Amino acid sequence: MSNKTKTILFIVVAALIVITLLTSNSNKENYFLKDKDGAVEIWKGRFSPLGRELFINMPGAQPPDTIKEKYSREEVFPFIAKYYIDKADAVLDVPGLPDFEGMRAYLNKSLTFAITSDLQEKARKRLDKIDRMVLLYKADIAVNKDTIPELKTALEYLNRAKSLGPDEIESGLIQQKIDSIRTRMAVIEIPQQAEIQVQKKPVK
């Protein structure tokens, strides 16, 4: 084999290696959607020209009307984030006390994929709403015990809930609860103070 032939062969092999590396690296940035058995599977390209691995499986997700040959991270991540936000919203439709921890788990997963400010805001607002619901629930339990210490605890819960960005209507409802508790505390404290005064009077 002549030196010229060897040089040409080397150039061809080198070119093939470069093309393979570039194709592999490009494929690594690709995502692929599959509509399978009532779920949407998202596959991620591996560092090889055609390799893929399952990235996430989303039961119950609605696939796009038309599934493209490949997707970018910027297209796939918002789709996943919205899926988890919808899953969190669906928990509220279940009868009985909501599964707050389950909702938090979905919303935290959503934030992992929420690469737009709009989706991040939606997830965080829902997390704040969960915290408000939990605090209001705890406040109701404390109020039912009807003692000054527990009523003070209820006020702490309600003030924390009020700081978590409720809308105007919810803020008004929280304030009504706060006012009601303060009124109840005054009613309880009047006889207690009168009793203290009686105890302080000297015995003749």
XYZ file of C-alpha atoms in Angstrom:
204
model
C 0.000 0.000 0.000
C 1.484 3.316 -1.088
C 1.909 6.254 1.260
C -0.698 8.181 -0.714
C -3.250 5.408 -0.271
C -2.473 5.197 3.450
C -2.961 8.957 3.777
C -6.303 8.847 1.986
C -7.418 5.880 4.120
C -6.374 7.710 7.300
C -8.318 10.823 6.266
C -11.438 8.761 5.504
C -11.275 6.919 8.837
C -10.667 10.164 10.727
C -13.608 11.806 8.944
C -15.860 8.876 9.830
C -14.809 9.096 13.492
C -15.500 12.840 13.573
C -18.904 12.376 11.931
C -19.776 9.600 14.401
C -18.752 11.731 17.386
C -20.696 14.742 16.156
C -23.767 12.619 15.437
C -23.521 10.917 18.824
C -23.202 14.220 20.662
C -26.144 15.647 18.732
C -28.275 12.584 19.498
C -27.522 12.982 23.216
C -29.438 16.285 23.175
C -32.530 14.763 21.537
C -35.702 13.504 23.203
C -38.297 11.182 21.703
C -41.973 10.755 22.633
C -43.970 7.535 22.498
C -47.691 7.145 23.126
C -47.876 3.701 24.722
C -50.682 1.950 26.657
C -52.297 5.109 28.007
C -48.990 6.671 28.946
C -46.466 8.971 27.332
C -42.905 7.701 27.380
C -40.059 10.134 26.891
C -36.795 8.668 25.709
C -33.452 10.465 25.711
C -30.723 9.974 23.150
C -27.521 8.308 24.269
C -23.985 9.187 23.234
C -24.259 7.089 20.098
C -25.768 7.834 16.709
C -29.022 5.908 17.334
C -28.969 4.897 21.017
C -31.884 5.794 23.329
C -32.812 5.227 26.968
C -36.091 5.704 28.797
C -36.036 9.114 30.486
C -39.495 9.216 32.097
C -42.836 7.422 31.919
C -46.007 9.502 32.445
C -49.179 7.417 32.912
C -52.336 9.257 31.936
C -50.532 12.044 30.094
C -52.079 13.313 26.884
C -49.622 13.169 23.975
C -49.388 16.019 21.448
C -51.800 15.782 18.521
C -48.850 15.164 16.243
C -45.730 13.488 17.610
C -42.566 14.786 15.979
C -39.543 12.691 15.115
C -37.498 14.321 17.874
C -37.739 17.068 20.493
C -35.383 19.432 22.264
C -34.993 19.891 26.015
C -36.820 23.219 25.728
C -39.842 21.419 24.273
C -39.889 18.373 26.543
C -39.239 19.835 29.986
C -42.276 22.197 30.026
C -44.431 19.264 28.889
C -43.214 17.206 31.875
C -43.571 20.136 34.309
C -47.186 20.716 33.273
C -47.909 16.997 33.656
C -46.840 17.069 37.318
C -48.750 20.309 37.970
C -51.880 18.649 36.580
C -51.246 15.582 38.768
C -51.057 17.824 41.849
C -54.307 19.581 40.878
C -56.044 16.220 40.428
C -55.314 15.298 44.067
C -57.717 18.048 45.171
C -60.540 16.337 43.298
C -60.250 13.213 45.462
C -62.917 13.122 48.221
C -61.755 13.565 51.804
C -58.693 15.283 53.216
C -56.234 16.007 50.387
C -52.929 14.171 50.266
C -50.794 17.253 50.881
C -47.508 15.348 50.829
C -48.426 13.728 47.521
C -49.236 17.138 46.072
C -45.926 18.541 47.314
C -44.050 15.645 45.741
C -45.677 16.278 42.347
C -45.019 20.030 42.518
C -41.387 19.581 43.538
C -40.947 17.240 40.576
C -42.576 19.881 38.404
C -40.038 22.476 39.550
C -37.250 20.131 38.445
C -38.487 20.467 34.859
C -39.996 23.978 34.991
C -37.474 25.844 32.868
C -39.836 28.764 32.194
C -40.694 31.452 34.754
C -44.406 30.928 34.092
C -44.318 27.250 35.064
C -42.072 27.952 38.061
C -44.572 30.529 39.315
C -47.495 28.141 38.852
C -45.761 25.398 40.845
C -44.655 27.740 43.649
C -48.114 29.289 43.963
C -49.584 25.826 44.405
C -46.945 24.956 47.016
C -47.862 28.126 48.917
C -51.524 27.165 48.649
C -50.790 23.743 50.162
C -48.920 25.384 53.038
C -51.865 27.726 53.619
C -54.317 24.828 53.634
C -52.205 22.914 56.155
C -51.867 25.972 58.397
C -55.619 26.661 58.267
C -56.317 23.035 59.132
C -53.946 23.206 62.103
C -55.514 26.499 63.187
C -58.996 24.927 63.184
C -57.766 22.067 65.383
C -56.204 24.531 67.826
C -59.370 26.684 67.921
C -61.497 23.655 68.803
C -59.436 23.158 71.991
C -60.702 26.599 73.112
C -57.889 27.520 75.505
C -55.844 30.710 75.518
C -52.548 28.943 74.648
C -54.172 27.018 71.780
C -55.945 30.120 70.479
C -52.611 31.950 70.455
C -51.145 29.043 68.494
C -54.043 29.285 66.053
C -53.281 32.980 65.550
C -49.670 32.123 64.735
C -50.809 29.615 62.122
C -53.219 32.105 60.563
C -50.659 34.916 60.437
C -48.215 32.563 58.717
C -50.937 31.567 56.229
C -51.674 35.232 55.554
C -48.004 35.823 54.678
C -48.062 33.143 51.944
C -49.729 35.255 49.262
C -53.460 34.433 49.456
C -55.754 36.232 47.043
C -58.071 38.988 48.252
C -60.993 36.673 49.058
C -58.882 34.128 50.957
C -57.032 36.900 52.781
C -60.386 38.267 53.927
C -61.488 34.851 55.198
C -58.243 34.435 57.134
C -58.676 37.865 58.685
C -62.211 36.939 59.748
C -60.811 33.872 61.534
C -58.169 36.037 63.230
C -60.785 38.550 64.400
C -63.044 35.748 65.657
C -60.208 34.199 67.679
C -59.273 37.542 69.239
C -62.903 38.066 70.251
C -63.036 34.583 71.761
C -59.785 35.173 73.656
C -61.226 38.363 75.157
C -64.345 36.476 76.281
C -62.224 33.793 77.975
C -59.795 36.261 79.563
C -62.470 38.481 81.242
C -63.652 35.871 83.796
C -60.065 34.686 84.294
C -58.954 38.224 85.123
C -61.937 38.693 87.437
C -61.013 35.485 89.259
C -57.440 36.703 89.677
C -58.654 39.966 91.143
C -60.865 38.082 93.625
C -57.913 35.945 94.673
C -55.805 39.053 95.252
C -58.321 40.608 97.686
C -57.213 40.209 101.328
C -59.299 37.915 103.467
C -60.960 39.845 106.353
